[in-house]
GROMACS .gro file of C-alpha atoms in nm:
model
  350
    1UNK     CA    1  18.249   3.782  -0.601
    2UNK     CA    2  18.183   4.144  -0.500
    3UNK     CA    3  18.040   4.213  -0.155
    4UNK     CA    4  17.986   4.517   0.070
    5UNK     CA    5  18.158   4.448   0.402
    6UNK     CA    6  18.147   4.627   0.738
    7UNK     CA    7  18.495   4.695   0.874
    8UNK     CA    8  18.409   4.969   1.124
    9UNK     CA    9  18.217   5.292   1.175
   10UNK     CA   10  18.182   5.469   0.840
   11UNK     CA   11  18.402   5.198   0.689
   12UNK     CA   12  18.202   4.982   0.451
   13UNK     CA   13  18.405   4.849   0.159
   14UNK     CA   14  18.300   4.684  -0.164
   15UNK     CA   15  18.560   4.414  -0.210
   16UNK     CA   16  18.624   4.072  -0.362
   17UNK     CA   17  18.552   3.771  -0.144
   18UNK     CA   18  18.517   3.398  -0.208
   19UNK     CA   19  18.190   3.278  -0.359
   20UNK     CA   20  18.014   3.078  -0.081
   21UNK     CA   21  17.933   2.708  -0.115
   22UNK     CA   22  17.628   2.546   0.048
   23UNK     CA   23  17.685   2.282   0.310
   24UNK     CA   24  17.434   2.018   0.425
   25UNK     CA   25  17.095   2.176   0.487
   26UNK     CA   26  17.194   2.502   0.315
   27UNK     CA   27  17.065   2.685   0.009
   28UNK     CA   28  17.265   2.904  -0.228
   29UNK     CA   29  17.080   3.206  -0.363
   30UNK     CA   30  17.163   3.440  -0.650
   31UNK     CA   31  17.074   3.770  -0.484
   32UNK     CA   32  16.841   4.003  -0.677
   33UNK     CA   33  16.769   4.307  -0.457
   34UNK     CA   34  16.867   4.402  -0.102
   35UNK     CA   35  16.726   4.692   0.097
   36UNK     CA   36  16.933   4.924   0.314
   37UNK     CA   37  16.778   4.904   0.661
   38UNK     CA   38  16.782   5.152   0.946
   39UNK     CA   39  16.979   4.891   1.140
   40UNK     CA   40  17.243   4.893   0.864
   41UNK     CA   41  17.260   5.271   0.896
   42UNK     CA   42  17.302   5.244   1.274
   43UNK     CA   43  17.598   5.009   1.219
   44UNK     CA   44  17.747   5.250   0.964
   45UNK     CA   45  17.714   5.556   1.188
   46UNK     CA   46  17.752   5.419   1.540
   47UNK     CA   47  17.834   5.046   1.531
   48UNK     CA   48  17.906   4.789   1.634
   49UNK     CA   49  17.555   4.718   1.765
   50UNK     CA   50  17.480   4.373   1.625
   51UNK     CA   51  17.812   4.324   1.443
   52UNK     CA   52  18.044   4.091   1.639
   53UNK     CA   53  18.392   4.241   1.655
   54UNK     CA   54  18.612   4.084   1.923
   55UNK     CA   55  18.461   3.734   1.929
   56UNK     CA   56  18.272   3.520   1.678
   57UNK     CA   57  17.895   3.529   1.705
   58UNK     CA   58  17.789   3.202   1.871
   59UNK     CA   59  17.557   3.103   1.586
   60UNK     CA   60  17.711   3.259   1.274
   61UNK     CA   61  18.064   3.171   1.393
   62UNK     CA   62  18.170   3.493   1.224
   63UNK     CA   63  18.298   3.837   1.319
   64UNK     CA   64  18.395   4.162   1.150
   65UNK     CA   65  18.457   4.223   0.871
   66UNK     CA   66  18.115   4.085   0.774
   67UNK     CA   67  17.911   4.101   0.454
   68UNK     CA   68  17.611   4.323   0.525
   69UNK     CA   69  17.252   4.310   0.400
   70UNK     CA   70  16.955   4.132   0.557
   71UNK     CA   71  16.653   4.261   0.362
   72UNK     CA   72  16.692   4.053   0.050
   73UNK     CA   73  16.557   3.806  -0.199
   74UNK     CA   74  16.683   3.607  -0.495
   75UNK     CA   75  16.671   3.283  -0.690
   76UNK     CA   76  16.784   2.944  -0.563
   77UNK     CA   77  17.086   2.826  -0.763
   78UNK     CA   78  17.212   2.530  -0.558
   79UNK     CA   79  17.080   2.299  -0.287
   80UNK     CA   80  17.290   2.155  -0.009
   81UNK     CA   81  17.272   1.792   0.087
   82UNK     CA   82  16.939   1.697   0.244
   83UNK     CA   83  16.735   1.993   0.117
   84UNK     CA   84  16.427   1.844  -0.050
   85UNK     CA   85  16.148   2.103  -0.017
   86UNK     CA   86  16.303   2.363  -0.249
   87UNK     CA   87  16.411   2.357  -0.612
   88UNK     CA   88  16.674   2.532  -0.820
   89UNK     CA   89  16.500   2.829  -0.981
   90UNK     CA   90  16.267   2.902  -0.689
   91UNK     CA   91  16.228   3.275  -0.619
   92UNK     CA   92  16.271   3.326  -0.246
   93UNK     CA   93  16.269   3.586   0.031
   94UNK     CA   94  16.517   3.536   0.313
   95UNK     CA   95  16.416   3.539   0.682
   96UNK     CA   96  16.762   3.621   0.821
   97UNK     CA   97  16.729   3.526   1.190
   98UNK     CA   98  16.998   3.323   1.363
   99UNK     CA   99  16.835   3.138   1.656
  100UNK     CA  100  16.975   2.855   1.866
  101UNK     CA  101  16.658   2.646   1.890
  102UNK     CA  102  16.743   2.537   2.244
  103UNK     CA  103  16.699   2.835   2.480
  104UNK     CA  104  16.368   2.889   2.668
  105UNK     CA  105  16.236   3.142   2.412
  106UNK     CA  106  16.321   2.917   2.119
  107UNK     CA  107  16.159   2.620   2.288
  108UNK     CA  108  15.839   2.829   2.315
  109UNK     CA  109  15.857   2.900   1.941
  110UNK     CA  110  15.956   3.263   2.002
  111UNK     CA  111  16.280   3.235   1.810
  112UNK     CA  112  16.311   3.612   1.763
  113UNK     CA  113  16.372   3.633   2.140
  114UNK     CA  114  16.657   3.381   2.132
  115UNK     CA  115  16.929   3.429   2.391
  116UNK     CA  116  17.184   3.428   2.106
  117UNK     CA  117  16.971   3.621   1.855
  118UNK     CA  118  17.153   3.734   1.544
  119UNK     CA  119  17.084   3.836   1.186
  120UNK     CA  120  17.246   3.736   0.860
  121UNK     CA  121  17.417   4.048   0.731
  122UNK     CA  122  17.447   4.204   1.078
  123UNK     CA  123  17.582   3.924   1.296
  124UNK     CA  124  17.784   3.755   1.024
  125UNK     CA  125  17.699   3.496   0.764
  126UNK     CA  126  17.663   3.555   0.391
  127UNK     CA  127  17.464   3.878   0.375
  128UNK     CA  128  17.266   4.014   0.083
  129UNK     CA  129  17.498   4.294  -0.028
  130UNK     CA  130  17.675   4.047  -0.255
  131UNK     CA  131  17.624   3.847  -0.572
  132UNK     CA  132  17.541   3.525  -0.386
  133UNK     CA  133  17.431   3.423  -0.038
  134UNK     CA  134  17.425   3.089   0.139
  135UNK     CA  135  17.176   3.039   0.424
  136UNK     CA  136  17.014   2.747   0.606
  137UNK     CA  137  16.708   2.623   0.415
  138UNK     CA  138  16.481   2.713   0.710
  139UNK     CA  139  16.550   3.083   0.637
  140UNK     CA  140  16.413   3.058   0.284
  141UNK     CA  141  16.051   3.135   0.193
  142UNK     CA  142  15.924   3.066  -0.158
  143UNK     CA  143  15.762   3.379  -0.305
  144UNK     CA  144  15.416   3.377  -0.469
  145UNK     CA  145  15.434   3.398  -0.848
  146UNK     CA  146  15.262   3.736  -0.855
  147UNK     CA  147  15.525   3.916  -0.649
  148UNK     CA  148  15.812   4.101  -0.813
  149UNK     CA  149  16.170   4.064  -0.691
  150UNK     CA  150  16.157   4.419  -0.559
  151UNK     CA  151  15.862   4.314  -0.343
  152UNK     CA  152  16.074   4.026  -0.219
  153UNK     CA  153  16.327   4.271  -0.078
  154UNK     CA  154  16.050   4.439   0.122
  155UNK     CA  155  15.923   4.123   0.294
  156UNK     CA  156  16.172   4.153   0.580
  157UNK     CA  157  16.099   4.515   0.680
  158UNK     CA  158  15.726   4.460   0.629
  159UNK     CA  159  15.752   4.162   0.864
  160UNK     CA  160  15.901   4.390   1.133
  161UNK     CA  161  15.603   4.625   1.104
  162UNK     CA  162  15.334   4.359   1.085
  163UNK     CA  163  15.478   4.173   1.384
  164UNK     CA  164  15.482   4.497   1.587
  165UNK     CA  165  15.117   4.566   1.510
  166UNK     CA  166  15.017   4.205   1.579
  167UNK     CA  167  15.203   4.220   1.911
  168UNK     CA  168  15.025   4.542   2.009
  169UNK     CA  169  14.684   4.573   2.177
  170UNK     CA  170  14.533   4.748   1.874
  171UNK     CA  171  14.179   4.641   1.787
  172UNK     CA  172  13.962   4.721   1.489
  173UNK     CA  173  13.827   5.072   1.540
  174UNK     CA  174  14.106   5.183   1.776
  175UNK     CA  175  14.314   5.496   1.729
  176UNK     CA  176  14.691   5.489   1.682
  177UNK     CA  177  14.988   5.721   1.650
  178UNK     CA  178  15.311   5.649   1.467
  179UNK     CA  179  15.615   5.857   1.561
  180UNK     CA  180  15.856   5.839   1.267
  181UNK     CA  181  15.768   5.782   0.901
  182UNK     CA  182  16.082   5.617   0.778
  183UNK     CA  183  16.047   5.280   0.602
  184UNK     CA  184  15.937   5.086   0.912
  185UNK     CA  185  15.706   5.363   1.030
  186UNK     CA  186  15.533   5.375   0.693
  187UNK     CA  187  15.500   4.997   0.692
  188UNK     CA  188  15.348   5.023   1.043
  189UNK     CA  189  15.091   5.265   0.897
  190UNK     CA  190  14.994   5.005   0.639
  191UNK     CA  191  14.990   4.728   0.899
  192UNK     CA  192  14.756   4.940   1.113
  193UNK     CA  193  14.524   4.971   0.815
  194UNK     CA  194  14.528   4.591   0.786
  195UNK     CA  195  14.442   4.569   1.157
  196UNK     CA  196  14.145   4.805   1.120
  197UNK     CA  197  14.267   5.114   1.305
  198UNK     CA  198  14.007   5.390   1.266
  199UNK     CA  199  14.260   5.674   1.296
  200UNK     CA  200  14.635   5.679   1.233
  201UNK     CA  201  14.821   5.998   1.325
  202UNK     CA  202  15.179   6.022   1.202
  203UNK     CA  203  15.451   6.247   1.345
  204UNK     CA  204  15.738   6.312   1.105
  205UNK     CA  205  15.962   6.615   1.029
  206UNK     CA  206  16.024   6.527   0.661
  207UNK     CA  207  15.762   6.677   0.430
  208UNK     CA  208  15.817   6.406   0.169
  209UNK     CA  209  15.769   6.130   0.424
  210UNK     CA  210  15.459   6.303   0.569
  211UNK     CA  211  15.304   6.305   0.223
  212UNK     CA  212  15.396   5.939   0.178
  213UNK     CA  213  15.222   5.858   0.508
  214UNK     CA  214  14.906   6.027   0.379
  215UNK     CA  215  14.935   5.834   0.053
  216UNK     CA  216  14.951   5.510   0.252
  217UNK     CA  217  14.641   5.584   0.457
  218UNK     CA  218  14.737   5.802   0.754
  219UNK     CA  219  14.449   6.008   0.895
  220UNK     CA  220  14.670   6.307   0.969
  221UNK     CA  221  15.037   6.403   0.962
  222UNK     CA  222  15.211   6.634   1.207
  223UNK     CA  223  15.539   6.822   1.170
  224UNK     CA  224  15.695   6.813   1.520
  225UNK     CA  225  15.929   7.100   1.432
  226UNK     CA  226  15.640   7.343   1.391
  227UNK     CA  227  15.376   7.226   1.639
  228UNK     CA  228  15.329   7.037   1.967
  229UNK     CA  229  15.269   6.687   1.832
  230UNK     CA  230  15.136   6.546   2.158
  231UNK     CA  231  14.890   6.832   2.206
  232UNK     CA  232  14.767   6.792   1.850
  233UNK     CA  233  14.717   6.416   1.885
  234UNK     CA  234  14.538   6.452   2.218
  235UNK     CA  235  14.318   6.728   2.080
  236UNK     CA  236  14.215   6.508   1.788
  237UNK     CA  237  14.174   6.181   1.976
  238UNK     CA  238  14.170   6.234   2.352
  239UNK     CA  239  14.473   6.006   2.351
  240UNK     CA  240  14.539   5.712   2.119
  241UNK     CA  241  14.506   5.349   2.221
  242UNK     CA  242  14.855   5.260   2.093
  243UNK     CA  243  15.156   5.476   1.998
  244UNK     CA  244  15.441   5.326   1.797
  245UNK     CA  245  15.791   5.465   1.856
  246UNK     CA  246  15.984   5.426   1.530
  247UNK     CA  247  16.247   5.703   1.553
  248UNK     CA  248  16.510   5.590   1.803
  249UNK     CA  249  16.530   5.956   1.915
  250UNK     CA  250  16.543   5.977   2.298
  251UNK     CA  251  16.317   6.282   2.338
  252UNK     CA  252  16.042   6.111   2.137
  253UNK     CA  253  15.984   5.825   2.383
  254UNK     CA  254  15.811   6.039   2.650
  255UNK     CA  255  15.606   6.203   2.373
  256UNK     CA  256  15.478   5.862   2.269
  257UNK     CA  257  15.374   5.789   2.627
  258UNK     CA  258  15.198   6.124   2.667
  259UNK     CA  259  15.010   6.075   2.338
  260UNK     CA  260  14.829   5.765   2.466
  261UNK     CA  261  14.504   5.749   2.662
  262UNK     CA  262  14.459   5.590   3.005
  263UNK     CA  263  14.560   5.223   2.981
  264UNK     CA  264  14.728   5.308   2.653
  265UNK     CA  265  15.026   5.123   2.514
  266UNK     CA  266  15.358   5.230   2.365
  267UNK     CA  267  15.526   4.986   2.125
  268UNK     CA  268  15.900   5.056   2.092
  269UNK     CA  269  16.003   4.936   1.747
  270UNK     CA  270  16.335   5.121   1.710
  271UNK     CA  271  16.687   4.999   1.764
  272UNK     CA  272  16.863   5.257   1.983
  273UNK     CA  273  17.211   5.407   1.967
  274UNK     CA  274  17.183   5.567   2.313
  275UNK     CA  275  16.978   5.570   2.632
  276UNK     CA  276  16.635   5.731   2.657
  277UNK     CA  277  16.450   5.836   2.972
  278UNK     CA  278  16.094   5.907   3.079
  279UNK     CA  279  15.915   5.998   3.403
  280UNK     CA  280  15.771   5.668   3.530
  281UNK     CA  281  15.470   5.845   3.683
  282UNK     CA  282  15.344   5.911   3.329
  283UNK     CA  283  15.307   5.534   3.300
  284UNK     CA  284  15.202   5.464   3.659
  285UNK     CA  285  14.925   5.721   3.698
  286UNK     CA  286  14.742   5.615   3.381
  287UNK     CA  287  14.822   5.242   3.399
  288UNK     CA  288  14.991   5.259   3.062
  289UNK     CA  289  15.209   4.987   2.913
  290UNK     CA  290  15.549   5.019   2.748
  291UNK     CA  291  15.647   4.720   2.535
  292UNK     CA  292  15.939   4.640   2.308
  293UNK     CA  293  15.935   4.440   1.988
  294UNK     CA  294  16.220   4.288   1.790
  295UNK     CA  295  16.210   4.153   1.436
  296UNK     CA  296  15.933   3.899   1.368
  297UNK     CA  297  15.835   3.537   1.400
  298UNK     CA  298  15.614   3.313   1.188
  299UNK     CA  299  15.490   3.608   0.984
  300UNK     CA  300  15.654   3.590   0.639
  301UNK     CA  301  15.368   3.396   0.476
  302UNK     CA  302  15.116   3.654   0.602
  303UNK     CA  303  15.330   3.942   0.474
  304UNK     CA  304  15.354   3.791   0.127
  305UNK     CA  305  14.981   3.716   0.121
  306UNK     CA  306  14.910   4.081   0.204
  307UNK     CA  307  15.152   4.190  -0.067
  308UNK     CA  308  14.949   3.996  -0.323
  309UNK     CA  309  14.652   4.209  -0.209
  310UNK     CA  310  14.842   4.531  -0.274
  311UNK     CA  311  14.982   4.615   0.069
  312UNK     CA  312  15.350   4.708   0.126
  313UNK     CA  313  15.392   4.809  -0.237
  314UNK     CA  314  15.744   4.861  -0.370
  315UNK     CA  315  15.605   5.119  -0.612
  316UNK     CA  316  15.502   5.330  -0.312
  317UNK     CA  317  15.802   5.270  -0.088
  318UNK     CA  318  16.115   5.240  -0.303
  319UNK     CA  319  16.262   5.584  -0.372
  320UNK     CA  320  16.599   5.485  -0.522
  321UNK     CA  321  16.769   5.187  -0.685
  322UNK     CA  322  17.148   5.168  -0.692
  323UNK     CA  323  17.434   4.939  -0.789
  324UNK     CA  324  17.638   4.762  -0.521
  325UNK     CA  325  17.952   4.955  -0.616
  326UNK     CA  326  17.772   5.280  -0.525
  327UNK     CA  327  17.636   5.159  -0.191
  328UNK     CA  328  17.834   5.399   0.029
  329UNK     CA  329  17.794   5.726  -0.163
  330UNK     CA  330  17.450   5.668  -0.316
  331UNK     CA  331  17.316   5.451  -0.035
  332UNK     CA  332  17.442   5.510   0.317
  333UNK     CA  333  17.554   5.869   0.269
  334UNK     CA  334  17.235   5.953   0.080
  335UNK     CA  335  17.027   5.823   0.372
  336UNK     CA  336  17.232   6.034   0.614
  337UNK     CA  337  17.199   6.356   0.416
  338UNK     CA  338  16.860   6.321   0.242
  339UNK     CA  339  16.576   6.249   0.485
  340UNK     CA  340  16.331   6.238   0.195
  341UNK     CA  341  16.432   5.883   0.104
  342UNK     CA  342  16.211   5.596   0.211
  343UNK     CA  343  16.365   5.269   0.089
  344UNK     CA  344  16.683   5.238  -0.116
  345UNK     CA  345  16.732   4.904  -0.292
  346UNK     CA  346  17.071   4.772  -0.396
  347UNK     CA  347  17.090   4.558  -0.710
  348UNK     CA  348  17.321   4.261  -0.677
  349UNK     CA  349  17.610   4.232  -0.923
  350UNK     CA  350  17.619   3.947  -1.173
   0.00000   0.00000   0.00000
């Protein structure tokens, strides 16, 4: 079958590989749509970050070259031995977390904090940029009948955003800022609406993405290339309760801190390619908190329930649909050169 495989920085190849076969406890899925994630782009431009290169990942038992793609959905075509709670023909979204189940975090149920954390399509395994994928049955979530397959490909990134907002201190009526209106930032805006934020101020240089943030419910949008974003947020709010960092740009982190009120919180959602610094006194003197968040846990059912209510709409977020064979030129390179894109979906080959 055809698959898009990571070989190195700026070296993703669409090539023929063996069609995977499910083992005991596994499920085989005919992939429908797979989103290109910011993490995929990081691996393309500056990897390896999650991709194992020199040694096999301890849970996937795989290393580069690996089949990419972790934001995906499809239809169950085959059940491995012992899988009884799914059926051939089920439409499913994949929760692509590798977790050991035995480390202290896993034993507390916080499997996204696993000591050996990995992701299908980043840390090995049978990723979604292919015709078929095989994953453990525990990674598979049956989709509600009312959701389209395109919505299924958005469950994973929406889960990142919803988990970040649920992890934050935001309360109904609080004010928030979101720095970065890429796909995850926009999904954070929607998640903040779900949580009852009274004001959501979005900082984003792309005019198209700023407009999309307004469409999705942002109170205001700020172009940081033409104005002092922190001053504007503080003027409007006196400082927000929570600021979400969703850019991965080092100079933005101290801006997020400065945009919060006393006892404010910064949620760092980005995956970083390089170090970032801030003056600790900006945290100390106002008793602010800086917290990280990775992926999600136990949130897929909630995401899909919200989707049935109209949140996280593919119609609003998907800006391009491409074939797997065009994934480099029309996908990765387009995301590098055209900052107007929100979410690009890749259609799996037959």
